[in-house]
Short mmCIF file of C-alpha atoms (C1' of nucleotides) in Angstrom, two decimals:
data_model
loop_
_atom_site.label_atom_id
_atom_site.label_comp_id
_atom_site.label_asym_id
_atom_site.label_seq_id
_atom_site.Cartn_x
_atom_site.Cartn_y
_atom_site.Cartn_z
CA MET A 1 -38.28 15.18 12.58
CA ALA A 2 -40.74 14.96 15.47
CA GLU A 3 -42.73 12.54 13.51
CA ILE A 4 -39.82 10.33 12.90
CA LEU A 5 -39.06 10.18 16.74
CA VAL A 6 -42.50 8.96 17.36
CA ASN A 7 -42.21 6.06 15.02
CA MET A 8 -38.66 5.23 15.94
CA ARG A 9 -37.71 2.84 18.90
CA TYR A 10 -35.38 5.17 20.52
CA ASP A 11 -32.42 3.14 22.28
CA GLY A 12 -30.19 6.03 23.41
CA PRO A 13 -28.03 8.22 21.46
CA GLU A 14 -25.76 6.72 18.79
CA ARG A 15 -22.27 7.66 19.67
CA THR A 16 -20.70 5.81 16.84
CA ILE A 17 -21.22 4.94 13.10
CA ALA A 18 -20.95 1.20 14.13
CA GLU A 19 -23.89 1.55 16.43
CA ARG A 20 -25.81 3.24 13.51
CA ALA A 21 -24.82 0.47 11.14
CA TYR A 22 -26.06 -2.02 13.89
CA ARG A 23 -29.44 -0.27 14.02
CA LEU A 24 -29.93 0.22 10.28
CA LEU A 25 -28.98 -3.37 9.50
CA ARG A 26 -31.18 -4.79 12.26
CA GLU A 27 -34.34 -2.79 11.26
CA ASP A 28 -33.89 -3.72 7.49
CA ILE A 29 -33.67 -7.34 8.22
CA ILE A 30 -36.33 -7.44 10.83
CA SER A 31 -38.60 -5.36 8.34
CA GLY A 32 -37.75 -7.84 5.36
CA ALA A 33 -36.20 -4.97 3.48
CA LEU A 34 -32.95 -7.44 3.42
CA ALA A 35 -34.55 -10.61 2.30
CA PRO A 36 -33.99 -13.79 4.28
CA GLY A 37 -31.04 -15.84 3.05
CA LEU A 38 -29.70 -12.62 0.97
CA LYS A 39 -25.77 -12.75 0.81
CA LEU A 40 -24.74 -9.46 2.48
CA LYS A 41 -21.67 -8.26 0.67
CA ILE A 42 -19.73 -5.49 2.40
CA GLU A 43 -19.47 -3.51 -0.91
CA MET A 44 -23.28 -3.51 -1.36
CA LEU A 45 -23.87 -2.59 2.30
CA ARG A 46 -21.18 0.20 2.14
CA SER A 47 -22.82 1.86 -0.81
CA ARG A 48 -26.45 1.02 0.59
CA TYR A 49 -25.93 2.92 3.80
CA GLY A 50 -23.10 5.18 2.80
CA LEU A 51 -20.72 3.85 5.60
CA GLY A 52 -17.27 2.46 5.78
CA ALA A 53 -16.59 -1.20 5.96
CA ALA A 54 -15.31 -1.40 9.34
CA PRO A 55 -18.33 -0.28 11.22
CA ILE A 56 -20.31 -2.69 8.90
CA ARG A 57 -18.30 -5.51 9.98
CA GLU A 58 -18.69 -4.72 13.60
CA ALA A 59 -22.55 -4.53 13.12
CA LEU A 60 -22.49 -7.76 11.34
CA ALA A 61 -20.59 -9.26 14.16
CA ARG A 62 -23.22 -8.29 16.80
CA LEU A 63 -26.18 -9.42 14.61
CA SER A 64 -24.59 -12.87 14.37
CA SER A 65 -24.87 -13.07 18.04
CA ASP A 66 -28.36 -11.93 17.85
CA HIS A 67 -29.12 -14.63 15.18
CA LEU A 68 -30.14 -12.27 12.63
CA VAL A 69 -27.17 -12.89 10.24
CA LYS A 70 -25.24 -16.09 9.83
CA LEU A 71 -21.49 -15.35 9.80
CA GLU A 72 -19.38 -17.90 8.08
CA GLY A 73 -15.59 -17.44 8.40
CA GLN A 74 -13.82 -16.38 5.17
CA ARG A 75 -17.25 -16.77 3.36
CA GLY A 76 -19.03 -13.56 4.25
CA CYS A 77 -22.44 -13.30 5.82
CA GLU A 78 -26.17 -13.76 4.77
CA VAL A 79 -29.55 -12.95 6.42
CA VAL A 80 -30.66 -15.87 8.45
CA PRO A 81 -33.02 -17.80 6.57
CA MET A 82 -36.73 -18.31 7.54
CA SER A 83 -38.78 -21.36 7.81
CA VAL A 84 -42.14 -22.67 8.97
CA LYS A 85 -40.49 -24.63 11.60
CA ASP A 86 -38.56 -21.65 12.88
CA ALA A 87 -41.55 -19.58 12.95
CA ARG A 88 -43.36 -22.33 15.12
CA ASP A 89 -40.28 -22.40 17.24
CA ILE A 90 -40.01 -18.71 17.79
CA GLY A 91 -43.72 -18.44 18.56
CA ASP A 92 -43.67 -21.19 21.07
CA MET A 93 -40.53 -19.62 22.75
CA ARG A 94 -41.90 -16.21 22.81
CA LYS A 95 -45.18 -17.55 24.55
CA LEU A 96 -43.21 -19.43 27.24
CA LEU A 97 -41.12 -16.40 28.11
CA GLU A 98 -43.84 -13.67 27.84
CA VAL A 99 -46.20 -15.64 29.81
CA GLU A 100 -43.68 -16.29 32.59
CA ALA A 101 -42.77 -12.56 32.47
CA LEU A 102 -46.36 -11.58 32.46
CA ARG A 103 -46.97 -13.75 35.63
CA ILE A 104 -44.22 -12.21 37.51
CA SER A 105 -45.14 -8.57 36.45
CA ILE A 106 -48.81 -8.87 37.54
CA GLY A 107 -47.47 -10.01 40.94
CA LYS A 108 -45.07 -7.01 41.35
CA GLY A 109 -46.60 -4.24 39.58
CA ASN A 110 -47.25 -1.15 41.47
CA ASP A 111 -49.18 2.07 40.69
CA GLU A 112 -46.47 3.47 38.39
CA TRP A 113 -46.69 0.30 36.29
CA GLU A 114 -50.50 0.56 36.09
CA ASN A 115 -50.45 4.12 34.84
CA ALA A 116 -47.67 3.46 32.24
CA LEU A 117 -49.75 0.31 31.17
CA ALA A 118 -53.03 2.33 31.08
CA ALA A 119 -51.30 4.81 28.88
CA ALA A 120 -49.78 2.32 26.47
CA PHE A 121 -53.11 0.41 26.14
CA HIS A 122 -55.13 3.63 25.44
CA ARG A 123 -52.67 4.76 22.59
CA LEU A 124 -52.77 1.43 21.04
CA GLU A 125 -56.60 1.32 21.24
CA ARG A 126 -56.89 4.37 19.76
CA LEU A 127 -55.07 3.69 16.62
CA GLU A 128 -56.82 0.38 16.52
CA ARG A 129 -60.10 2.09 15.98
CA THR A 130 -59.00 3.65 12.80
CA ILE A 131 -56.89 0.76 11.36
CA ASP A 132 -58.13 0.71 7.81
CA GLN A 133 -55.35 2.90 6.45
CA GLY A 134 -52.26 2.15 4.67
CA ILE A 135 -48.73 0.96 5.38
CA ASP A 136 -47.67 3.95 7.44
CA ASP A 137 -50.26 3.14 10.18
CA LEU A 138 -49.24 -0.28 10.23
CA ALA A 139 -45.63 0.49 10.99
CA GLU A 140 -47.03 2.76 13.97
CA TRP A 141 -49.28 -0.14 14.90
CA GLU A 142 -46.12 -2.18 15.47
CA THR A 143 -44.52 0.34 17.55
CA LEU A 144 -47.46 0.83 20.02
CA ASN A 145 -48.38 -2.93 20.07
CA HIS A 146 -44.63 -3.47 20.89
CA ARG A 147 -44.85 -0.72 23.71
CA PHE A 148 -48.20 -2.32 25.17
CA HIS A 149 -46.75 -5.71 25.43
CA LYS A 150 -43.60 -4.38 26.97
CA ALA A 151 -45.60 -2.32 29.53
CA LEU A 152 -47.38 -5.45 30.35
CA VAL A 153 -44.22 -7.10 31.55
CA ALA A 154 -42.33 -4.17 32.80
CA ALA A 155 -42.86 -4.93 36.37
CA CYS A 156 -40.95 -8.17 36.11
CA ASP A 157 -37.83 -7.99 37.92
CA SER A 158 -35.87 -10.66 35.97
CA GLU A 159 -33.53 -8.77 33.49
CA TRP A 160 -32.69 -11.91 31.82
CA LEU A 161 -36.25 -12.86 31.32
CA LEU A 162 -36.94 -9.53 29.72
CA ARG A 163 -34.00 -9.76 27.65
CA MET A 164 -34.85 -13.04 26.22
CA ARG A 165 -38.50 -12.03 25.82
CA GLN A 166 -37.49 -8.99 23.86
CA LEU A 167 -35.05 -11.19 21.71
CA MET A 168 -38.00 -13.60 21.00
CA PHE A 169 -40.42 -10.68 20.21
CA ASP A 170 -38.25 -9.21 17.68
CA GLN A 171 -37.55 -12.63 15.98
CA HIS A 172 -41.30 -12.96 16.01
CA GLU A 173 -42.03 -9.50 14.48
CA ARG A 174 -39.73 -10.55 11.51
CA TYR A 175 -42.34 -13.12 10.91
CA ARG A 176 -45.32 -11.07 11.70
CA ARG A 177 -44.33 -8.64 9.15
CA LEU A 178 -44.66 -11.19 6.30
CA SER A 179 -48.16 -11.95 7.27
CA ARG A 180 -49.22 -8.66 9.07
CA VAL A 181 -51.73 -7.36 6.62
CA LYS A 182 -53.69 -10.70 6.74
CA THR A 183 -53.29 -10.60 10.50
CA VAL A 184 -54.63 -7.35 11.25
CA ALA A 185 -57.54 -7.64 8.95
CA THR A 186 -58.80 -11.06 9.89
CA ARG A 187 -59.16 -11.24 13.64
CA ASP A 188 -60.02 -8.84 16.43
CA ILE A 189 -56.59 -8.31 18.07
CA SER A 190 -58.00 -5.27 19.81
CA LEU A 191 -60.60 -7.32 21.58
CA GLU A 192 -57.72 -9.61 22.87
CA HIS A 193 -55.57 -6.63 23.79
CA ARG A 194 -58.53 -5.16 26.05
CA ALA A 195 -58.85 -8.60 27.73
CA LEU A 196 -55.33 -8.74 28.47
CA PHE A 197 -55.32 -5.07 29.77
CA GLU A 198 -58.24 -5.67 32.11
CA ALA A 199 -57.07 -9.13 33.44
CA ALA A 200 -53.66 -7.43 34.32
CA LEU A 201 -55.23 -4.57 36.18
CA ASP A 202 -57.42 -6.98 38.03
CA ARG A 203 -54.25 -8.68 38.96
CA ASN A 204 -55.86 -11.83 37.43
CA ALA A 205 -52.54 -13.62 36.53
CA GLU A 206 -54.18 -16.94 35.59
CA LYS A 207 -56.71 -15.07 33.26
CA ALA A 208 -53.98 -12.98 31.70
CA VAL A 209 -51.81 -15.87 31.02
CA THR A 210 -54.42 -17.67 29.33
CA VAL A 211 -55.38 -14.81 27.25
CA MET A 212 -51.74 -14.35 26.42
CA GLU A 213 -51.34 -17.68 25.43
CA THR A 214 -54.15 -17.65 23.04
CA HIS A 215 -53.15 -14.24 21.76
CA ILE A 216 -49.56 -15.25 20.83
CA GLY A 217 -50.79 -18.66 19.70
CA ARG A 218 -53.06 -17.08 17.31
CA THR A 219 -50.49 -14.85 15.86
CA THR A 220 -48.12 -17.71 15.45
CA ASP A 221 -50.81 -19.74 13.51
CA ALA A 222 -51.47 -16.78 11.21
CA VAL A 223 -47.86 -16.38 10.56
CA VAL A 224 -47.20 -20.17 10.08
CA ASN A 225 -50.18 -20.32 7.59
CA THR A 226 -49.30 -17.38 5.56
CA PHE A 227 -45.80 -18.50 5.41
CA ALA A 228 -46.49 -22.15 4.54
CA ARG A 229 -48.71 -21.04 1.72
CA ARG A 230 -45.80 -18.81 0.60
CA GLU A 231 -43.30 -21.63 0.79
CA LEU A 232 -45.77 -23.69 -1.25
CA ALA A 233 -46.13 -21.11 -3.94
CA GLU A 234 -42.32 -21.00 -4.70
CA MET B 1 -2.34 -32.31 21.29
CA ALA B 2 -4.96 -34.92 21.67
CA GLU B 3 -5.24 -34.07 25.18
CA ILE B 4 -6.17 -30.62 24.39
CA LEU B 5 -8.73 -31.69 22.12
CA VAL B 6 -10.64 -33.71 24.67
CA ASN B 7 -10.82 -30.78 27.16
CA MET B 8 -11.71 -28.27 24.49
CA ARG B 9 -15.24 -27.51 23.66
CA TYR B 10 -14.72 -27.90 19.90
CA ASP B 11 -16.94 -25.82 17.70
CA GLY B 12 -15.78 -26.34 14.23
CA PRO B 13 -12.71 -25.13 12.64
CA GLU B 14 -11.46 -21.39 13.05
CA ARG B 15 -11.08 -20.04 9.74
CA THR B 16 -10.36 -16.36 10.90
CA ILE B 17 -8.49 -14.61 13.45
CA ALA B 18 -11.65 -12.84 14.53
CA GLU B 19 -13.18 -16.42 15.52
CA ARG B 20 -10.07 -17.22 17.45
CA ALA B 21 -10.21 -13.80 19.37
CA TYR B 22 -13.93 -14.38 20.13
CA ARG B 23 -13.09 -17.94 21.49
CA LEU B 24 -10.13 -16.84 23.71
CA LEU B 25 -11.82 -13.60 24.92
CA ARG B 26 -15.05 -15.90 25.62
CA GLU B 27 -13.08 -18.56 27.70
CA ASP B 28 -11.11 -16.09 29.44
CA ILE B 29 -14.22 -14.04 30.75
CA ILE B 30 -16.08 -17.29 31.61
CA SER B 31 -13.16 -18.83 33.50
CA GLY B 32 -12.67 -15.63 35.36
CA ALA B 33 -9.10 -14.94 34.03
CA LEU B 34 -10.50 -11.59 32.88
CA ALA B 35 -12.10 -10.35 35.96
CA PRO B 36 -15.69 -8.83 35.92
CA GLY B 37 -15.76 -5.10 35.56
CA LEU B 38 -12.29 -5.07 34.10
CA LYS B 39 -11.87 -2.32 31.37
CA LEU B 40 -10.80 -4.00 28.25
CA LYS B 41 -8.29 -1.84 26.47
CA ILE B 42 -7.64 -2.69 22.83
CA GLU B 43 -3.94 -2.22 23.33
CA MET B 44 -3.79 -4.48 26.30
CA LEU B 45 -5.78 -7.30 24.57
CA ARG B 46 -3.63 -6.96 21.55
CA SER B 47 -0.29 -7.85 23.57
CA ARG B 48 -2.11 -10.49 25.62
CA TYR B 49 -3.18 -12.46 22.58
CA GLY B 50 -0.89 -11.24 20.15
CA LEU B 51 -3.45 -10.37 17.61
CA GLY B 52 -4.35 -7.36 15.57
CA ALA B 53 -6.91 -4.62 16.71
CA ALA B 54 -9.55 -5.32 14.19
CA PRO B 55 -10.30 -9.10 15.05
CA ILE B 56 -10.35 -8.11 18.60
CA ARG B 57 -12.91 -5.29 17.92
CA GLU B 58 -15.05 -7.91 15.99
CA ALA B 59 -14.81 -10.40 18.84
CA LEU B 60 -15.80 -7.72 21.32
CA ALA B 61 -18.95 -6.77 19.32
CA ARG B 62 -20.14 -10.42 19.18
CA LEU B 63 -19.45 -10.74 23.03
CA SER B 64 -21.51 -7.66 23.53
CA SER B 65 -24.51 -9.31 22.06
CA ASP B 66 -23.82 -12.58 24.04
CA HIS B 67 -23.83 -10.17 27.18
CA LEU B 68 -20.43 -11.09 28.32
CA VAL B 69 -18.87 -7.61 27.71
CA LYS B 70 -20.54 -4.40 27.92
CA LEU B 71 -19.75 -2.08 25.04
CA GLU B 72 -20.33 1.68 25.57
CA GLY B 73 -19.95 3.75 22.36
CA GLN B 74 -16.81 5.84 22.26
CA ARG B 75 -15.87 4.74 25.82
CA GLY B 76 -14.55 1.20 25.23
CA CYS B 77 -15.73 -2.11 26.68
CA GLU B 78 -15.57 -3.91 30.02
CA VAL B 79 -16.28 -7.46 31.17
CA VAL B 80 -19.92 -7.56 32.45
CA PRO B 81 -19.88 -6.96 35.97
CA MET B 82 -21.18 -9.92 38.28
CA SER B 83 -23.76 -9.51 41.33
CA VAL B 84 -25.71 -11.58 43.67
CA LYS B 85 -28.97 -10.57 42.08
CA ASP B 86 -27.65 -11.47 38.67
CA ALA B 87 -26.47 -15.01 39.95
CA ARG B 88 -30.16 -15.66 41.14
CA ASP B 89 -31.46 -14.35 37.87
CA ILE B 90 -29.29 -16.71 35.84
CA GLY B 91 -29.72 -19.54 37.99
CA ASP B 92 -33.64 -19.29 37.76
CA MET B 93 -33.57 -18.59 34.19
CA ARG B 94 -31.22 -21.68 33.56
CA LYS B 95 -33.67 -23.67 35.62
CA LEU B 96 -36.86 -22.82 33.69
CA LEU B 97 -35.22 -23.28 30.41
CA GLU B 98 -33.21 -26.53 31.15
CA VAL B 99 -36.37 -27.99 32.80
CA GLU B 100 -38.49 -27.23 29.69
CA ALA B 101 -36.00 -28.56 27.45
CA LEU B 102 -35.66 -31.71 29.58
CA ARG B 103 -39.38 -32.28 29.54
CA ILE B 104 -39.55 -32.27 25.77
CA SER B 105 -36.31 -34.15 25.27
CA ILE B 106 -37.53 -37.23 27.47
CA GLY B 107 -40.80 -37.18 25.53
CA LYS B 108 -38.97 -37.53 22.12
CA GLY B 109 -35.71 -39.21 22.97
CA ASN B 110 -34.95 -42.33 20.75
CA ASP B 111 -32.41 -45.12 21.15
CA GLU B 112 -29.53 -43.25 19.97
CA TRP B 113 -30.43 -40.49 22.48
CA GLU B 114 -30.13 -43.04 25.45
CA ASN B 115 -26.93 -44.34 24.05
CA ALA B 116 -25.44 -40.98 23.89
CA LEU B 117 -26.81 -40.00 27.24
CA ALA B 118 -25.53 -43.29 28.99
CA ALA B 119 -22.08 -42.59 27.42
CA ALA B 120 -21.83 -39.21 28.84
CA PHE B 121 -23.38 -40.16 32.16
CA HIS B 122 -20.64 -43.01 32.68
CA ARG B 123 -17.74 -40.69 31.53
CA LEU B 124 -18.73 -38.13 34.11
CA GLU B 125 -19.46 -40.78 36.88
CA ARG B 126 -15.97 -42.44 36.37
CA LEU B 127 -14.47 -38.94 36.96
CA GLU B 128 -16.54 -38.12 40.02
CA ARG B 129 -15.44 -41.24 41.79
CA THR B 130 -11.99 -39.78 41.74
CA ILE B 131 -12.77 -36.06 42.11
CA ASP B 132 -10.28 -35.25 45.17
CA GLN B 133 -7.44 -34.06 42.71
CA GLY B 134 -6.17 -30.62 41.72
CA ILE B 135 -7.47 -28.05 39.30
CA ASP B 136 -6.84 -29.82 36.15
CA ASP B 137 -9.59 -32.41 37.04
CA LEU B 138 -11.94 -29.58 37.92
CA ALA B 139 -11.62 -28.17 34.31
CA GLU B 140 -12.34 -31.56 33.05
CA TRP B 141 -15.36 -32.03 35.40
CA GLU B 142 -16.82 -28.88 33.92
CA THR B 143 -16.38 -30.29 30.46
CA LEU B 144 -18.02 -33.54 31.10
CA ASN B 145 -20.74 -32.10 33.55
CA HIS B 146 -21.55 -29.92 30.47
CA ARG B 147 -21.76 -32.73 28.03
CA PHE B 148 -23.95 -34.79 30.42
CA HIS B 149 -26.42 -32.01 30.66
CA LYS B 150 -26.22 -31.27 26.98
CA ALA B 151 -26.94 -35.07 26.15
CA LEU B 152 -30.05 -35.00 28.50
CA VAL B 153 -31.85 -32.28 26.47
CA ALA B 154 -30.37 -33.30 23.03
CA ALA B 155 -33.50 -34.77 21.82
CA CYS B 156 -35.39 -31.54 22.35
CA ASP B 157 -36.32 -30.42 18.92
CA SER B 158 -36.76 -26.61 19.61
CA GLU B 159 -33.33 -25.06 18.41
CA TRP B 160 -34.26 -21.77 20.00
CA LEU B 161 -34.92 -23.35 23.50
CA LEU B 162 -31.59 -25.29 23.12
CA ARG B 163 -29.76 -22.15 22.25
CA MET B 164 -31.09 -20.15 25.23
CA ARG B 165 -30.52 -22.91 27.45
CA GLN B 166 -26.78 -23.03 26.28
CA LEU B 167 -26.59 -19.35 26.83
CA MET B 168 -27.72 -19.44 30.45
CA PHE B 169 -25.59 -22.59 31.10
CA ASP B 170 -22.46 -20.68 30.04
CA GLN B 171 -23.51 -17.50 31.98
CA HIS B 172 -24.10 -19.71 35.14
CA GLU B 173 -20.66 -21.39 34.57
CA ARG B 174 -19.18 -18.02 35.02
CA TYR B 175 -20.77 -17.94 38.43
CA ARG B 176 -20.25 -21.39 39.12
CA ARG B 177 -16.31 -21.25 38.71
CA LEU B 178 -16.09 -18.70 41.50
CA SER B 179 -17.58 -21.07 44.06
CA ARG B 180 -16.62 -24.35 42.31
CA VAL B 181 -14.22 -25.71 44.85
CA LYS B 182 -16.86 -25.48 47.71
CA THR B 183 -19.61 -26.66 45.53
CA VAL B 184 -17.95 -29.86 44.47
CA ALA B 185 -16.71 -30.52 47.94
CA THR B 186 -19.95 -29.99 49.96
CA ARG B 187 -22.66 -31.81 48.41
CA ASP B 188 -22.99 -35.14 46.46
CA ILE B 189 -23.45 -33.91 42.99
CA SER B 190 -22.92 -37.26 41.56
CA LEU B 191 -25.92 -38.62 43.34
CA GLU B 192 -28.07 -35.92 41.83
CA HIS B 193 -26.82 -36.93 38.39
CA ARG B 194 -27.56 -40.47 38.81
CA ALA B 195 -30.99 -39.69 39.85
CA LEU B 196 -31.25 -37.36 36.62
CA PHE B 197 -29.93 -40.19 34.52
CA GLU B 198 -32.21 -42.92 35.65
CA ALA B 199 -35.32 -40.67 35.75
CA ALA B 200 -34.47 -39.97 32.19
CA LEU B 201 -34.00 -43.51 31.03
CA ASP B 202 -37.31 -44.33 32.82
CA ARG B 203 -39.00 -41.80 30.76
CA ASN B 204 -40.38 -40.31 34.05
CA ALA B 205 -40.36 -36.76 33.00
CA GLU B 206 -41.85 -35.30 35.98
CA LYS B 207 -39.55 -37.15 38.53
CA ALA B 208 -36.53 -35.82 36.28
CA VAL B 209 -37.87 -32.21 36.21
CA THR B 210 -38.16 -32.46 39.91
CA VAL B 211 -34.59 -33.46 40.37
CA MET B 212 -33.43 -31.01 37.91
CA GLU B 213 -35.09 -28.29 39.57
CA THR B 214 -33.52 -29.15 42.96
CA HIS B 215 -30.11 -29.80 41.26
CA ILE B 216 -29.89 -26.40 39.51
CA GLY B 217 -31.42 -24.83 42.50
CA ARG B 218 -28.80 -25.95 44.82
CA THR B 219 -25.99 -24.96 42.41
CA THR B 220 -27.48 -21.51 42.45
CA ASP B 221 -27.73 -21.37 46.26
CA ALA B 222 -24.20 -22.37 46.46
CA VAL B 223 -23.10 -19.74 44.12
CA VAL B 224 -25.19 -17.11 45.58
CA ASN B 225 -23.74 -17.91 49.16
CA THR B 226 -20.25 -17.88 48.17
CA PHE B 227 -20.73 -14.95 46.14
CA ALA B 228 -22.67 -12.91 48.90
CA ARG B 229 -19.91 -13.71 51.16
CA ARG B 230 -17.30 -12.37 48.98
CA GLU B 231 -19.01 -9.23 48.11
CA LEU B 232 -19.44 -8.68 51.90
CA ALA B 233 -15.72 -9.18 52.29
CA GLU B 234 -14.73 -6.49 49.86
"C1'" DG C 1 -19.41 -33.75 -23.04
"C1'" DA C 2 -17.48 -34.24 -18.23
"C1'" DG C 3 -14.26 -33.34 -15.08
"C1'" DA C 4 -9.93 -31.62 -13.54
"C1'" DA C 5 -6.38 -27.93 -13.54
"C1'" DA C 6 -4.87 -23.39 -13.97
"C1'" DG C 7 -5.62 -18.61 -13.93
"C1'" DA C 8 -8.59 -14.40 -13.44
"C1'" DA C 9 -11.81 -11.89 -10.77
"C1'" DA C 10 -14.14 -10.90 -6.68
"C1'" DA C 11 -14.87 -10.76 -2.00
"C1'" DT C 12 -13.29 -11.39 2.73
"C1'" DA C 13 -10.18 -10.56 6.41
"C1'" DT C 14 -6.61 -7.94 8.39
"C1'" DC C 15 -3.04 -4.34 9.16
"C1'" DG C 16 -1.19 0.37 9.82
"C1'" DA C 17 -2.44 4.94 9.92
"C1'" DT C 18 -5.28 8.88 11.09
"C1'" DA C 19 -8.86 11.40 12.94
"C1'" DT C 20 -12.13 12.02 17.01
"C1'" DT C 21 -13.31 11.63 21.50
"C1'" DT C 22 -12.40 11.07 26.18
"C1'" DT C 23 -9.52 11.18 30.10
"C1'" DT C 24 -6.09 12.93 32.66
"C1'" DG C 25 -3.16 16.63 34.50
"C1'" DT C 26 -2.11 21.51 35.06
"C1'" DT C 27 -2.65 26.23 35.71
"C1'" DG C 28 -5.01 30.25 37.24
"C1'" DA C 29 -9.01 32.69 39.23
"C1'" DC C 30 -11.82 33.50 43.20
"C1'" DG D 1 -8.80 24.90 48.90
"C1'" DT D 2 -12.25 24.56 44.96
"C1'" DC D 3 -13.64 24.85 40.81
"C1'" DA D 4 -13.35 26.12 35.86
"C1'" DA D 5 -10.87 26.27 31.83
"C1'" DC D 6 -7.49 24.62 28.99
"C1'" DA D 7 -3.76 21.63 27.24
"C1'" DA D 8 -1.50 17.16 26.97
"C1'" DA D 9 -1.91 12.32 26.79
"C1'" DA D 10 -4.43 8.12 25.98
"C1'" DA D 11 -7.75 5.49 24.07
"C1'" DT D 12 -11.29 4.64 20.86
"C1'" DA D 13 -13.37 4.52 16.20
"C1'" DT D 14 -12.61 4.90 11.42
"C1'" DC D 15 -10.54 4.78 6.88
"C1'" DG D 16 -7.61 3.21 2.93
"C1'" DA D 17 -4.66 0.00 1.34
"C1'" DT D 18 -3.02 -4.93 1.30
"C1'" DA D 19 -2.84 -9.86 1.89
"C1'" DT D 20 -5.45 -13.85 1.71
"C1'" DT D 21 -9.10 -16.84 0.47
"C1'" DT D 22 -12.91 -18.04 -2.35
"C1'" DT D 23 -15.49 -18.05 -6.54
"C1'" DC D 24 -15.93 -18.02 -11.05
"C1'" DT D 25 -14.03 -18.80 -16.00
"C1'" DT D 26 -11.28 -20.86 -19.30
"C1'" DT D 27 -8.66 -24.21 -20.80
"C1'" DC D 28 -7.02 -28.72 -21.39
"C1'" DT D 29 -7.28 -33.97 -21.14
"C1'" DC D 30 -9.65 -38.08 -21.58
#
DNA sequence: GAGAAAGAAAATATCGATATTTTTGTTGAC
DNA sequence: GTCAACAAAAATATCGATATTTTCTTTCTC
């Protein structure tokens, strides 16, 4: 139980079944368990999650505004398809927003921010030193990576910027998961994280921004390459 | 009937009652007919729109992802509150996104784009020359203003950038409506629109960006001023 | 055989009723 | 008078059933 909580991205208590349905569907779409383009039939989801139809419909409605499912009136839903073009677009948008948020955050961060950032960095680094394990570690890596990036921009005071950054981070994650094994293996992300961390603590915004741009750009390139190859293979 | 269609922002046919509920609620929240912070009780909405509970719940779920209603499990919904801080934040975000989209659009726009832009500009200008009428004209002005701004960025090829720009434009509109009378009366928006239009056709991206930044910045300032005064008066 | 029309099957969208939870209001103890 | 416990009322969330729409299959015509 404790183990589950560590890997979960806790978002407050779930008071309703609809919220549960929303979280489950969201995770399964982002992780790829529900394939892009898949038709989401209510009956299928009902039996998959053991929930009623009403909460599932509500969750699908919310996910459609998140642009994770396409909702077509009277014709049901499907998981939003993926494409190379979309991967680039999302990567570029994430770069634009995360860089802006980082710049602001470095300008405004206080001691508390530094401490939380250091904690997040060291937990991530510890894991990255022993990265040659199986799929379980990679799921945990995503979580810690997520927390580190979030800690970097945490001092940004624009709620909308953070909200949109999060949206693009999650969309990007959906693509990252497809090529994650390759990505983790072939480049030294840990080094980039360290550079980000140090530039942030030095309050060197321009340096941090440059590193971040490279960092996100490389991830996007890796994703696009893997994805293009996959599209070709079909 | 034709008149209605002109002023409406047509978004494809409404195949379901839920879609209708979504549009109606959305319009009423953005226009201010449903006040910020208002508790949205299902029964109240049921009688207001003459629709069943299920479609309304679905619409509320979608609106919560659009950040127009706050959905709190087991405790119902309310119209997302407004604040001076939020007004600034939204204005700044809109500036960031719209400027980026404009830069790309000017770089990629072709003849078709120029034509559509010119059409949108002239329709807006014609209306702005006779702006001293009542509330009906102001509603139409919002529509034409909307179309002009959309036409400016239409050649941008990033779907995500356009999507987020639209989101912020709509959020901004909710604030604009509060201070609209003042805004339209006190500064010469028409002149700014002309400058935008001409810079865009000249493919002078830097000039257009500068004008756009001023344009959005002024709107935001006006909104913040009116809103701050209103908050104080309470 | 190709294509249109009709009918059957499946899936979606919606309603009405019910179970749960929160909120409100009242009473009684201190 | 204040607070806590309890009861009543209101509101939300969910279920099961139904109506509507789409999709698939079959049949019939040319």
